[in-house]
Each structure stands twice: as C-alpha cells, then as structure tokens.
mmCIF file of C-alpha atoms and ligand atoms in Angstrom:
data_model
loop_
_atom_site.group_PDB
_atom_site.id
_atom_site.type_symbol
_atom_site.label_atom_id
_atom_site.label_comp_id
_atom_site.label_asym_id
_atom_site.label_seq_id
_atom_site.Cartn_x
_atom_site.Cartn_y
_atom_site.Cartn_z
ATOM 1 C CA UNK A 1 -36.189 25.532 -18.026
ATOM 2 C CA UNK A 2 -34.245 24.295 -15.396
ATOM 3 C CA UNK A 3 -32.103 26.676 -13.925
ATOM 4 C CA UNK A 4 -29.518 25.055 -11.848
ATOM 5 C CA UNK A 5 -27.907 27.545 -8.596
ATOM 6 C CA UNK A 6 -24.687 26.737 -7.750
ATOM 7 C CA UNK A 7 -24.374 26.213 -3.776
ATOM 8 C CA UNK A 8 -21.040 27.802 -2.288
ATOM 9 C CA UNK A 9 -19.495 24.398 -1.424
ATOM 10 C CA UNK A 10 -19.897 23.328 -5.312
ATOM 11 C CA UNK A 11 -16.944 23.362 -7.629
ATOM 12 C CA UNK A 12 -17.173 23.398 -10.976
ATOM 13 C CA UNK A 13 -15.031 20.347 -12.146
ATOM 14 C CA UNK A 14 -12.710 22.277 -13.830
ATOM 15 C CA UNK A 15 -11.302 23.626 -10.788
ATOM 16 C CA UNK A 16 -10.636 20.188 -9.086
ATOM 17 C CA UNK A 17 -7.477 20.123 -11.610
ATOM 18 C CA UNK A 18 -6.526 16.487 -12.341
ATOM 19 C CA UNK A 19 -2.854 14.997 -11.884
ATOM 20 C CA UNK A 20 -2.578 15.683 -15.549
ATOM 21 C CA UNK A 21 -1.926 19.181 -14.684
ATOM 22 C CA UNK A 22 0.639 18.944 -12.655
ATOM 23 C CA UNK A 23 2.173 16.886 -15.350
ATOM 24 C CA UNK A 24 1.680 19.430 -18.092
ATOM 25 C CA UNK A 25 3.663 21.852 -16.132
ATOM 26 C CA UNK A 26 6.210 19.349 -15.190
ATOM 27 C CA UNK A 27 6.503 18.152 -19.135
ATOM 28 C CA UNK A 28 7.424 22.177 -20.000
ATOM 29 C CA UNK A 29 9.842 22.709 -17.298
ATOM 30 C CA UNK A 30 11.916 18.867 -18.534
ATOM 31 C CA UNK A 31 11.821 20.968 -22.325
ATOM 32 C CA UNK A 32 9.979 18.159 -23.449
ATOM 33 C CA UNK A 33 7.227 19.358 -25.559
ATOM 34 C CA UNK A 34 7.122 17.815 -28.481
ATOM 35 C CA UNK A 35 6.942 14.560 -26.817
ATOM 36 C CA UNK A 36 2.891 14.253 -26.686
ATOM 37 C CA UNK A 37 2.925 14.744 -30.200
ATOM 38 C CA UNK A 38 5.000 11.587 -30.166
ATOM 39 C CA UNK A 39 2.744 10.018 -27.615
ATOM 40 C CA UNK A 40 0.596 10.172 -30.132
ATOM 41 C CA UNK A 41 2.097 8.489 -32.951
ATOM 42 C CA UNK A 42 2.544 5.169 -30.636
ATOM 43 C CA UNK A 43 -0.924 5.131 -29.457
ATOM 44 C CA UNK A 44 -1.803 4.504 -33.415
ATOM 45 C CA UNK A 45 0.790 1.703 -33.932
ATOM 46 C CA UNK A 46 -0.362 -0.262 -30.982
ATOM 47 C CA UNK A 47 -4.092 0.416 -31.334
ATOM 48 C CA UNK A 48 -5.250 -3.249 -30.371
ATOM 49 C CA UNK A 49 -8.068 -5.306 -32.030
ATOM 50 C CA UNK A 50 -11.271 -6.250 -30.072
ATOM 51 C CA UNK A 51 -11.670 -8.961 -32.685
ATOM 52 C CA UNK A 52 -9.748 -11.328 -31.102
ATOM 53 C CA UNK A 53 -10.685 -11.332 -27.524
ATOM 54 C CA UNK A 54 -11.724 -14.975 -26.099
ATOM 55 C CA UNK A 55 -13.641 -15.455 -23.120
ATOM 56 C CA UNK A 56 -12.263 -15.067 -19.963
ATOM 57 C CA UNK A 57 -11.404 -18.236 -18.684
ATOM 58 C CA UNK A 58 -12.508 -17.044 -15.202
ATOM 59 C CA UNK A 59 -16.072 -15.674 -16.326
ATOM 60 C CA UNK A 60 -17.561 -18.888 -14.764
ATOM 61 C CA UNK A 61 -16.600 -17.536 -11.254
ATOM 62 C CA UNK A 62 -19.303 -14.715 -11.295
ATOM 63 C CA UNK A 63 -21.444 -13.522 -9.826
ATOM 64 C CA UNK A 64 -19.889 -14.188 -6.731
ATOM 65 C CA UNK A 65 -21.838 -14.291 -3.643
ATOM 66 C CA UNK A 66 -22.680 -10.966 -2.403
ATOM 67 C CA UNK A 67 -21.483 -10.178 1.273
ATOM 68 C CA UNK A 68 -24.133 -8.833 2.612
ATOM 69 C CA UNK A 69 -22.042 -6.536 5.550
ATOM 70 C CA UNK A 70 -20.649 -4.279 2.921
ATOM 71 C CA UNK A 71 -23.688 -2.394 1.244
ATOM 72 C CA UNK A 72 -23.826 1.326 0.019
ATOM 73 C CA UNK A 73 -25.610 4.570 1.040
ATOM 74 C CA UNK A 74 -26.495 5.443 -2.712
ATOM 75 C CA UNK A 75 -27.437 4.111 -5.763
ATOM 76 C CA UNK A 76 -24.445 2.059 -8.206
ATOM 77 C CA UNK A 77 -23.054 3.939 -10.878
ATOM 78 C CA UNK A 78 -24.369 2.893 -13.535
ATOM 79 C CA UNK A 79 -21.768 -0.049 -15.013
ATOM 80 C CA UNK A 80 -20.837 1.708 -19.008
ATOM 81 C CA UNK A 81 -20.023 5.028 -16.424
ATOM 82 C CA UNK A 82 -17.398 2.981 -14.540
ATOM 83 C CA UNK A 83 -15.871 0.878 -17.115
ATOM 84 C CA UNK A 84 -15.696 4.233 -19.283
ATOM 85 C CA UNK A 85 -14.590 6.707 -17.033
ATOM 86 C CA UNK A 86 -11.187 5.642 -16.192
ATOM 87 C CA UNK A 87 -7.729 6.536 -14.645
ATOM 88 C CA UNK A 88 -5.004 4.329 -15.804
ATOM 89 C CA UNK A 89 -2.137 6.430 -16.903
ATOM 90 C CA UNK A 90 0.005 3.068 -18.567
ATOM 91 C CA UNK A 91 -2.439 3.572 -21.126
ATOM 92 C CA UNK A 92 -3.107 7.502 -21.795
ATOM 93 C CA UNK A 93 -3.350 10.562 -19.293
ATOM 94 C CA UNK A 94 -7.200 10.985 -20.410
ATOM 95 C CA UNK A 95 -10.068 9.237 -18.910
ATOM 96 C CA UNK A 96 -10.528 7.477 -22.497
ATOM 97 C CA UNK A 97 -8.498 4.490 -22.559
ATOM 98 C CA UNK A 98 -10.886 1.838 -22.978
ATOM 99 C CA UNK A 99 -10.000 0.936 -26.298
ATOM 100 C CA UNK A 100 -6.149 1.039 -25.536
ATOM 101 C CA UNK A 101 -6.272 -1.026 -22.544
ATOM 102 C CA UNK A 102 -7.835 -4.075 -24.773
ATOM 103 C CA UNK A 103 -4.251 -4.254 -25.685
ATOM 104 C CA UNK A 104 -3.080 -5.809 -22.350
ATOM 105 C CA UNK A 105 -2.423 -9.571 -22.523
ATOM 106 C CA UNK A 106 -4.122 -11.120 -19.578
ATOM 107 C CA UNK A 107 -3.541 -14.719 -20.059
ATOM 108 C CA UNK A 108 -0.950 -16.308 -18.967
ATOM 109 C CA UNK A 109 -1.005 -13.791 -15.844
ATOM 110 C CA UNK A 110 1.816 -14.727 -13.493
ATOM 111 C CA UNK A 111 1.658 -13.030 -9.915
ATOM 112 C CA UNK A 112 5.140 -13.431 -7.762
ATOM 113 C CA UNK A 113 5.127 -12.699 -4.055
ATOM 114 C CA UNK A 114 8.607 -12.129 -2.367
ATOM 115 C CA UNK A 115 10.553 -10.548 -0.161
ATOM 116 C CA UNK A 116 9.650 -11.210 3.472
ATOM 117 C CA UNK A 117 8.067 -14.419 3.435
ATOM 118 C CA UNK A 118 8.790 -17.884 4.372
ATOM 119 C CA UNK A 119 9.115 -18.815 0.736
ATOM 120 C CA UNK A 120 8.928 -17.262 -2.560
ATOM 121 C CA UNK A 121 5.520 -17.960 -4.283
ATOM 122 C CA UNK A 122 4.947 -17.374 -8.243
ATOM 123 C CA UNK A 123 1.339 -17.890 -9.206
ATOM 124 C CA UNK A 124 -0.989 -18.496 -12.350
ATOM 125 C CA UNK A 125 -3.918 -16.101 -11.850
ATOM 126 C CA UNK A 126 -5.934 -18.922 -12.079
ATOM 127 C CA UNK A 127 -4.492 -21.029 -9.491
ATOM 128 C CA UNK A 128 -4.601 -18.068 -7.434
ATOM 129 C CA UNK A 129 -8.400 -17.751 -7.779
ATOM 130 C CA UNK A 130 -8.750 -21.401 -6.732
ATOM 131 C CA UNK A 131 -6.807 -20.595 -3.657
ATOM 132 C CA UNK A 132 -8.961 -17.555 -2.477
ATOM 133 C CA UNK A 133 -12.434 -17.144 -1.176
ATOM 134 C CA UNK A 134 -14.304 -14.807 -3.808
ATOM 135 C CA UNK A 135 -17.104 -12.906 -2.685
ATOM 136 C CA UNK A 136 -18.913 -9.449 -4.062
ATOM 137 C CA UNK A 137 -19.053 -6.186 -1.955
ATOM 138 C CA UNK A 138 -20.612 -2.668 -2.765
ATOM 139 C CA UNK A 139 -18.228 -0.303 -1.883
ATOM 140 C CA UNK A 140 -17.988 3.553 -2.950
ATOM 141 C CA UNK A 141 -14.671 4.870 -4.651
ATOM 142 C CA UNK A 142 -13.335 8.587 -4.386
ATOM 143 C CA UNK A 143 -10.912 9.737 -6.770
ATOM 144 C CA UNK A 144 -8.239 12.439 -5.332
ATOM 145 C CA UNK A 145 -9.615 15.038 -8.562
ATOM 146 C CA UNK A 146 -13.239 14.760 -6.449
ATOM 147 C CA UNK A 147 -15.101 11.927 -8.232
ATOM 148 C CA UNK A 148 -16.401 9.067 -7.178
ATOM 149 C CA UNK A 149 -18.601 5.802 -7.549
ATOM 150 C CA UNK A 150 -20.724 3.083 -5.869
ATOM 151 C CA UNK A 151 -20.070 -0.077 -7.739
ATOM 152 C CA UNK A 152 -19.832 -3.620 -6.886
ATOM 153 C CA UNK A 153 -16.172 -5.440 -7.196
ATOM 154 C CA UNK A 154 -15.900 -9.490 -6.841
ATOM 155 C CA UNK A 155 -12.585 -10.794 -5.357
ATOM 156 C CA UNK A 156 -11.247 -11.870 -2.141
ATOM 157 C CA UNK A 157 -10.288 -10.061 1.258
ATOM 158 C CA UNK A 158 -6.397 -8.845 0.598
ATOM 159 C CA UNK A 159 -5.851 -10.688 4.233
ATOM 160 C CA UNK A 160 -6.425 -13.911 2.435
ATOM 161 C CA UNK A 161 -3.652 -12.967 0.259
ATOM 162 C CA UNK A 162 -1.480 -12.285 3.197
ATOM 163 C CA UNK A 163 -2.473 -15.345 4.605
ATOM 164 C CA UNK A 164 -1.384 -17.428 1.610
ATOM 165 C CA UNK A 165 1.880 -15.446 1.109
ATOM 166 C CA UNK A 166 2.971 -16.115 4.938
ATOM 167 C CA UNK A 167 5.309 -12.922 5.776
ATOM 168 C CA UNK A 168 7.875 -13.398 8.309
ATOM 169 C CA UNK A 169 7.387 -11.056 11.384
ATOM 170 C CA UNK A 170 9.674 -8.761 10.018
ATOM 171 C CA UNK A 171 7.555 -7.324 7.471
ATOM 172 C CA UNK A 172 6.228 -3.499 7.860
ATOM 173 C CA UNK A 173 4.692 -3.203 4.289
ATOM 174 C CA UNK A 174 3.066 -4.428 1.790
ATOM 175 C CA UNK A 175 4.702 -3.053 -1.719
ATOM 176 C CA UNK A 176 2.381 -3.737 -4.902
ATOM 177 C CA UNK A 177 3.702 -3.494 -8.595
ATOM 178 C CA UNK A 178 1.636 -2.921 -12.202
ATOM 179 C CA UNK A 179 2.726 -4.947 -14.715
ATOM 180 C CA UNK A 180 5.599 -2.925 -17.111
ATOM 181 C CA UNK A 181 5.248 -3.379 -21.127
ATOM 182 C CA UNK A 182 5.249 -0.285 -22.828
ATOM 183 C CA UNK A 183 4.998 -2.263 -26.016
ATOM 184 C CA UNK A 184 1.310 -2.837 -25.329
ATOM 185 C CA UNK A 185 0.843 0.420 -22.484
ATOM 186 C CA UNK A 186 1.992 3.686 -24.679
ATOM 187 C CA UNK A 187 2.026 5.752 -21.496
ATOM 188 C CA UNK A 188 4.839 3.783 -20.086
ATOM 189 C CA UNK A 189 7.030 4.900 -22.821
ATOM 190 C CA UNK A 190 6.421 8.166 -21.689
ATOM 191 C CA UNK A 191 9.968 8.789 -19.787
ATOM 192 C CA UNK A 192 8.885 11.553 -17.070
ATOM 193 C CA UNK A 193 6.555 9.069 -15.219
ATOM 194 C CA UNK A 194 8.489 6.198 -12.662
ATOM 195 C CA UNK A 195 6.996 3.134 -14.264
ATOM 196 C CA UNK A 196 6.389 1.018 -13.046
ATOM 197 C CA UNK A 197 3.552 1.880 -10.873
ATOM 198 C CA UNK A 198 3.942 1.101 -7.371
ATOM 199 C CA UNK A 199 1.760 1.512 -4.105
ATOM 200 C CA UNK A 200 2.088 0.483 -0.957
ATOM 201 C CA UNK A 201 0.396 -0.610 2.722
ATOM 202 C CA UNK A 202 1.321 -0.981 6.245
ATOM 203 C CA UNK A 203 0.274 -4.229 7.305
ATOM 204 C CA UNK A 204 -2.229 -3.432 9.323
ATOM 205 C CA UNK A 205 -4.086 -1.756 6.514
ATOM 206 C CA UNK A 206 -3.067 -4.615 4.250
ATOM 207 C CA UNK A 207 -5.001 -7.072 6.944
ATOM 208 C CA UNK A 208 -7.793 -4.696 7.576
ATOM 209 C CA UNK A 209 -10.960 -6.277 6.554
ATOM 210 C CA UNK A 210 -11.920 -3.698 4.224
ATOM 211 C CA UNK A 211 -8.703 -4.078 2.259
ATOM 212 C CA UNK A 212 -9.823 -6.273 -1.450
ATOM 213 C CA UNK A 213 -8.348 -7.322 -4.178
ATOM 214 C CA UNK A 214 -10.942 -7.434 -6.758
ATOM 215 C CA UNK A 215 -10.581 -9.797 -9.775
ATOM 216 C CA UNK A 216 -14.410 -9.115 -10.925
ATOM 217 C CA UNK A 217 -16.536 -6.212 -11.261
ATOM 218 C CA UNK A 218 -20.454 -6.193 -12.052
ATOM 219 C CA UNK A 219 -20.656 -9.544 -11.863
ATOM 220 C CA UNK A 220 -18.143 -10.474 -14.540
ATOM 221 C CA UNK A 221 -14.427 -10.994 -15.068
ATOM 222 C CA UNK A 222 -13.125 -7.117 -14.132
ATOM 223 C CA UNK A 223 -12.697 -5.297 -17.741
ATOM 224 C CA UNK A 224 -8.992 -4.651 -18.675
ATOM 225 C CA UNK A 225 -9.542 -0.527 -18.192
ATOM 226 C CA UNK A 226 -10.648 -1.005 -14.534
ATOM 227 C CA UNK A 227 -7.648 -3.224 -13.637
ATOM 228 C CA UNK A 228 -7.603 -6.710 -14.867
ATOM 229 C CA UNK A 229 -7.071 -9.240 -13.980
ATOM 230 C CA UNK A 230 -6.191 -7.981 -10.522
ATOM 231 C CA UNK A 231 -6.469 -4.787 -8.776
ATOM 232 C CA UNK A 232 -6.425 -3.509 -5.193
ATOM 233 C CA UNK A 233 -9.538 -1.715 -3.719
ATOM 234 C CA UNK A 234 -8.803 0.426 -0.727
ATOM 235 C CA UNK A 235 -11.932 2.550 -0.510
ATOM 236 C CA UNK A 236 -11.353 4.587 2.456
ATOM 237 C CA UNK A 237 -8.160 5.947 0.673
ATOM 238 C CA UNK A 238 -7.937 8.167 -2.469
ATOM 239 C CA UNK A 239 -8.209 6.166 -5.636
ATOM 240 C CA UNK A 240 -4.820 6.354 -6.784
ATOM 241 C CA UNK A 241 -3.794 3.863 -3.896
ATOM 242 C CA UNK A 242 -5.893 1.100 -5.317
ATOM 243 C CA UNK A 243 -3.481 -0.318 -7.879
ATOM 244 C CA UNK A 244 -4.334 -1.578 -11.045
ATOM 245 C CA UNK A 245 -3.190 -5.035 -13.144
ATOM 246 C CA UNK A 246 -0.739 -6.319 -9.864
ATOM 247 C CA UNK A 247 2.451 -8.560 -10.875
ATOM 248 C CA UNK A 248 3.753 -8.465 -7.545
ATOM 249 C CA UNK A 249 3.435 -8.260 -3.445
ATOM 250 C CA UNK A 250 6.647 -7.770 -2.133
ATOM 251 C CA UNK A 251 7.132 -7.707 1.763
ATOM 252 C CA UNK A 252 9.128 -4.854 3.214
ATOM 253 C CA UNK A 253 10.625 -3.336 5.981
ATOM 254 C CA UNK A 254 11.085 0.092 4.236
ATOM 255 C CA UNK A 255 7.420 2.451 3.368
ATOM 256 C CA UNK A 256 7.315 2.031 -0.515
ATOM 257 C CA UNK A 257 7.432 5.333 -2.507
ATOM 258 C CA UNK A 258 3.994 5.206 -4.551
ATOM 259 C CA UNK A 259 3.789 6.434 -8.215
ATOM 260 C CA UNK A 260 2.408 9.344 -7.230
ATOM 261 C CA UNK A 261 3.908 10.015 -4.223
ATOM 262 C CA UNK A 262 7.190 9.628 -6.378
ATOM 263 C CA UNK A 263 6.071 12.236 -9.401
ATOM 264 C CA UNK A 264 5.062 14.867 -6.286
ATOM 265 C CA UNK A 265 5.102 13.961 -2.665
ATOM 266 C CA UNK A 266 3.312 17.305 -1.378
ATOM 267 C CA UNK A 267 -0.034 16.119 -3.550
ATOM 268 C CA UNK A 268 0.016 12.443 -3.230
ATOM 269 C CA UNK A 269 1.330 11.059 0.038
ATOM 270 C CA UNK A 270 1.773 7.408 1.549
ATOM 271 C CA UNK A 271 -1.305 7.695 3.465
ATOM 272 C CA UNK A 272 -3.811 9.415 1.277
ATOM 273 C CA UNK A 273 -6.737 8.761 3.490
ATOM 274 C CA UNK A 274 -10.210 10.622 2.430
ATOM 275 C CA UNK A 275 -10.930 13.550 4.573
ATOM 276 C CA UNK A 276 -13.267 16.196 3.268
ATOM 277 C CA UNK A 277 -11.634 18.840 5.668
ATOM 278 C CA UNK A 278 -8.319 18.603 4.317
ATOM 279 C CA UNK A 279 -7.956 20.267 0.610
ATOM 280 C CA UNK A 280 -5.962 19.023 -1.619
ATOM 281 C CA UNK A 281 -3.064 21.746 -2.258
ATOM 282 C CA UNK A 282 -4.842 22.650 -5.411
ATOM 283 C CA UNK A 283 -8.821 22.399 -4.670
ATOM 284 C CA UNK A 284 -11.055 21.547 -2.284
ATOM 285 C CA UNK A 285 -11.800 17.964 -1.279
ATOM 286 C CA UNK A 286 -15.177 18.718 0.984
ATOM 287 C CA UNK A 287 -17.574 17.486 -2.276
ATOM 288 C CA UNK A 288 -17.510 14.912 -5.013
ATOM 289 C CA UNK A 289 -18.922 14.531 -8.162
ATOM 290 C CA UNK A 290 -21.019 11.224 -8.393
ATOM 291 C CA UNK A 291 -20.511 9.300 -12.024
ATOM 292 C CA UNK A 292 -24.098 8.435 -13.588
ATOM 293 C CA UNK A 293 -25.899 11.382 -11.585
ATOM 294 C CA UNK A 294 -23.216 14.109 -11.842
ATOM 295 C CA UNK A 295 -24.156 15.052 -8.406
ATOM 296 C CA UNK A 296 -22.839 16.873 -6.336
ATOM 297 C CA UNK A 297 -22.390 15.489 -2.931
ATOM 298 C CA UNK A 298 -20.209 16.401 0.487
ATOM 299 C CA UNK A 299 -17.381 13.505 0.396
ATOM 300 C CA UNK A 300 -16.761 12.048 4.065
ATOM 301 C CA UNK A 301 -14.185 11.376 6.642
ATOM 302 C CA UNK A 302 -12.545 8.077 5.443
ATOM 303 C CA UNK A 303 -14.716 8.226 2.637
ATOM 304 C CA UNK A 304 -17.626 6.774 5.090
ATOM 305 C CA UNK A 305 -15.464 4.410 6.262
ATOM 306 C CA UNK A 306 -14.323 5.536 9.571
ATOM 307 C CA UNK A 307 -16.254 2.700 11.794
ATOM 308 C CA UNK A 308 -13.652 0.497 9.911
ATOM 309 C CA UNK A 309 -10.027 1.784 9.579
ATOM 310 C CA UNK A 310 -10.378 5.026 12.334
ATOM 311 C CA UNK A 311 -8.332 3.097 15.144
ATOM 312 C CA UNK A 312 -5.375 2.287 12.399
ATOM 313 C CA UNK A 313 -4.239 5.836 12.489
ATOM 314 C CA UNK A 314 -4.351 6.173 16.547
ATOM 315 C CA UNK A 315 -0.580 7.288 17.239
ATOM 316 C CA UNK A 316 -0.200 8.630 14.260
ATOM 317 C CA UNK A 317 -1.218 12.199 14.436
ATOM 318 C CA UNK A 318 1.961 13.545 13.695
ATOM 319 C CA UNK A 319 1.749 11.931 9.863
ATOM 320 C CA UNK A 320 0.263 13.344 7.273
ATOM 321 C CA UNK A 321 -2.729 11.062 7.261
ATOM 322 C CA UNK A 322 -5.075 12.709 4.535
ATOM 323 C CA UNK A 323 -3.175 13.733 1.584
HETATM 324 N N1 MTE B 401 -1.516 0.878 -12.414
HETATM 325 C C1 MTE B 401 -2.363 1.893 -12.195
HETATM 326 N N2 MTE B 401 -3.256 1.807 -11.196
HETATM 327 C C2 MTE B 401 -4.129 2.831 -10.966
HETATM 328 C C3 MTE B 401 -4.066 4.021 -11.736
HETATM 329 C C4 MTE B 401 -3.127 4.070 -12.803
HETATM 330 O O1 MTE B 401 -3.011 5.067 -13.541
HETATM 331 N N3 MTE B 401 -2.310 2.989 -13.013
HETATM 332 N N4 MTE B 401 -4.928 5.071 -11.448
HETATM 333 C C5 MTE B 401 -5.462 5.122 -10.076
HETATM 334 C C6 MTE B 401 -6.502 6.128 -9.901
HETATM 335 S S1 MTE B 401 -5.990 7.761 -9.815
HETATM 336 C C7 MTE B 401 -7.823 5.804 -9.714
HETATM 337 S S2 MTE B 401 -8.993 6.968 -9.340
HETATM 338 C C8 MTE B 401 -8.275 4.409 -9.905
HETATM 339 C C9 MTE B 401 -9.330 4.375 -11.000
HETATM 340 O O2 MTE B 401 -9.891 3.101 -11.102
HETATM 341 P P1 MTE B 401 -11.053 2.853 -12.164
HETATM 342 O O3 MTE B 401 -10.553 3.323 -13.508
HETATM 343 O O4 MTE B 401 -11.320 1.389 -12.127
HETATM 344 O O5 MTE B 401 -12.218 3.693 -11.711
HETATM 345 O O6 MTE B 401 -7.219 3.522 -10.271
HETATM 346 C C10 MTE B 401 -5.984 3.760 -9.637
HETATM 347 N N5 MTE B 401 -5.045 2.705 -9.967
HETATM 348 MO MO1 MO B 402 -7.765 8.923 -9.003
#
C-alpha cells in the first residue's frame, strides 16, 4: 500500500476554503436561507439541451499556431480536467456547471467597446476574430482557493485589442463586463452577488504582452464553461481576474471595482497578483494543487511570471499588490 506523508507545507484542500464560504456566511447574516433551496428550483427549469448545439462557426480557426516563446514548466492538465473543473459563478457556486453553461447563447455575440476611445466600436465576434492575430500559448493558471493548471488557450494578445479600440490618452483602465441574462445563468438571479461581473486593468497590464484574450482552448472553439466565446487570461494574477464570456471593454479614468473585490475587498483586491508568501486571509497561498495529478506543488512569485510583469509594480509598494 501506498502510504502517502503529508509534508508541513501541504494543505489538505479543505482548508484552502473557496469563495463559496465566505458566501455561505454572508447568505445567513442577509436572513436569506431559504433562497438556495430556490436556487435550486431554477436550475431545473432552465436545464438546457445539448441536442441542439451546431458547430461553432469559428471551429475552422483552430489549432492556431503555437507561439513558441510561451511554453510551460509541467505537463498540461489533462483537457476533460479543465473543461470540468470550473469556476463560473453565473451558472452555480459549485465547480459542476458544465451542463448549465450549455445554456448560454453564443451566436450572435456582440462585443461593444466605449468609453475613452476615439469612437465607439460594437462588434460581431466574428468580425472581431477576422480583425485579430490568433495564436496558441501554454500558460499555467492559479486559482485564489490554491489550484491550478497548465493548458493551452488560442486567441490574440489583449494589446491587439487595445490597438483596435484606440483609447484616447486619458484612459487609466481597462474595465471588462460578463454578459448579464439570468434567464439562461441561474446564479445571476441570485440577488446577494453584483452581477454583472466586472474586472478590471491598468493599462499597462492591459498592454503587457502576457495579457490574452483567449477565444479557443485545446485547439478548438473555447467550451461555454471555460468562458466562451471570449475570456481574458491574466496568468500571473489570481484566476478570478481573468473574466469570463466579455460583452464589453470600457475605457476609464476611475480603477473598476471587480466582482469580487465588490462582494469582499479584504480577500479579493484590484491587484490580486500571485505571491506564494502572502496568505490569503483565510489559508495559505505558498502551494497549489495541480488538476490531472492532484499534486501538490509550491505556487510562485507572479505565478512564474515575474521576468514578465515584475517592473509593472515598481512604485507601487505601498498597494496591496498580492491579494
Ligand atoms: N464571468 C466570470 N468570470 C470568471 C469567473 C466567474 O465566476 N464568472 N470565475 C473566475 C475564477 S475564480 C477562475 S479560477 C477562472 C476559472 O476559469 P476556468 O473555469 O476556465 O478554469 O475564471 C474566472 N472568471
Ligand atoms: Mo478562482
């Protein structure tokens, strides 16, 4: 038999309590508990069909070219781990929402980018994908509960976006919006959460080169759980700053207050860069579970990607940078 010793700097997953937590506590204190129960009951009526799904009419784009500069340290996740294994609260609070996300009308897919720019733009998804220069990188993703995978995202650089959406020098951030229908997402009818979801970037991290926006994952159109048909990857930042299923880039002057960040400031900041040496108010963020190999491993500054995005923080010591 194997017999398995746990090392001092493991947790047991348990203890690397998810945001849903928080949110159980928060539920009792708004006197609200019957409302799961009602949760419930609209996660049955909506229950979509897989039988009608028609191919997505950007499959033909992938595989994308692989770029060979961003390459991993350890193996992928395995691809039914990551498309399985997923955080998007519009459609349930569990990691189990593959079958309610297939709910999500893709097509049309309209994508609006205002505020500071020279001119309004409001964009097929499409037309956008014409526009942009797609390419596939393996990058690693770290989850603020202290699990992460290696997995390969197709898309274009989130500068190319920038590029195309021509922001007038007045513009300090980059504001990013999920789509809202709580007729087909049954957590958005959930009242305590500020749906939309909403994250945001300064510019410079919007421009970085590691910044993505990745429209394809494993090679294929991305799957509807993970984000369709557009999501942001940031992967030196915790995963809840990488936004899923984007309607809108808004240039601002004013730091956008994140879903998160919104629902409980002291756990989820703005910045929310990976740094193994600062816990998380509620467990420690020095290790990470892997998906596929459930191993444990010590997580890294920037999540590895401190070569990269290290000098966009100089100056700003006195934020809180890594939480
Ligand atoms: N709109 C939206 N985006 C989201 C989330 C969400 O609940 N809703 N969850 C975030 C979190 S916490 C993580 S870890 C990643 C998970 O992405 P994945 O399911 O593709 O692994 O998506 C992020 N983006
Ligand atoms: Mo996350």
């Amino acid at each position: 038999m194997h017999v398995r010793v746990r090392r001092g700097w493991e947790i047991p997953e348990r203890e690397a309590t998810p945001e849903e937590v928080f949110l159980r506590r928060r539920r009792l204190i708004a006197g609200l508990a019957a409302a799961p129960a009602l949760l419930a009951g609209a996660r049955l009526l909506t229950r979509p069909a897989f039988a009608d799904a028609v191919e997505d009419p950007s499959a033909g784009l992938y595989p994308a070219t692989q770029n060979p500069k961003y390459l991993l340290d350890r193996p992928l996740t395995a691809e039914a781990d990551a498309t399985s294994w997923n955080n998007f609260y519009e459609f349930g609070s569990s990691k189990d929402v593959v079958e309610e996300a297939q709910a999500l009308p893709i097509r049309p897919w309209m994508v609006k980018i205002d505020g500071l720019v020279e001119q309004e733009i409001e964009i097929g998804i499409d037309d956008l994908l014409k526009q942009m220069p797609l390419e596939e990188r393996l990058y690693r993703h770290r989850c603020v509960e202290a699990w992460s995978m290696a997995v390969p995202w197709s898309g274009f650089p989130l500068a190319s976006l920038v590029a195309f959406a021509r922001p007038t020098g007045d513009a300090r951030y980059l504001k990013m919006t999920t789509f809202m229908n709580p007729e087909v997402a049954p957590g958005q009818q959930v009242i305590w959460y500020p749906w939309p979801y909403v994250e945001g970037l300064t510019m410079a991290e919007a421009t970085n080169e590691l910044a993505f926006i990745a429209t394809g994952f494993y090679g294929k159109p991305i799957p509807k759980q993970n984000g369709a048909p557009l999501r942001l990857v940031v992967p030196w930042k915790y995963g809840f700053k990488s936004i899923k299923s984007i309607v809108q880039f808004s240039f601002v002057a004013e730091r956008p207050v994140g879903f998160w960040e919104a629902l409980q400031e002291s756990e989820y900041g703005f910045w929310a860069n990976v740094n193994p040496e600062v816990p998380h108010p509620r467990w420690s963020q020095a290790t990470e579970r892997q998906l596929t190999t459930d191993e444990r491993v010590p997580t890294l500054l920037f999540n590895g990607y401190a070569d990269y995005v290290a000098d966009l923080y100089k100056g700003l010591e006195n934020e809180r940078l890594y939480a």
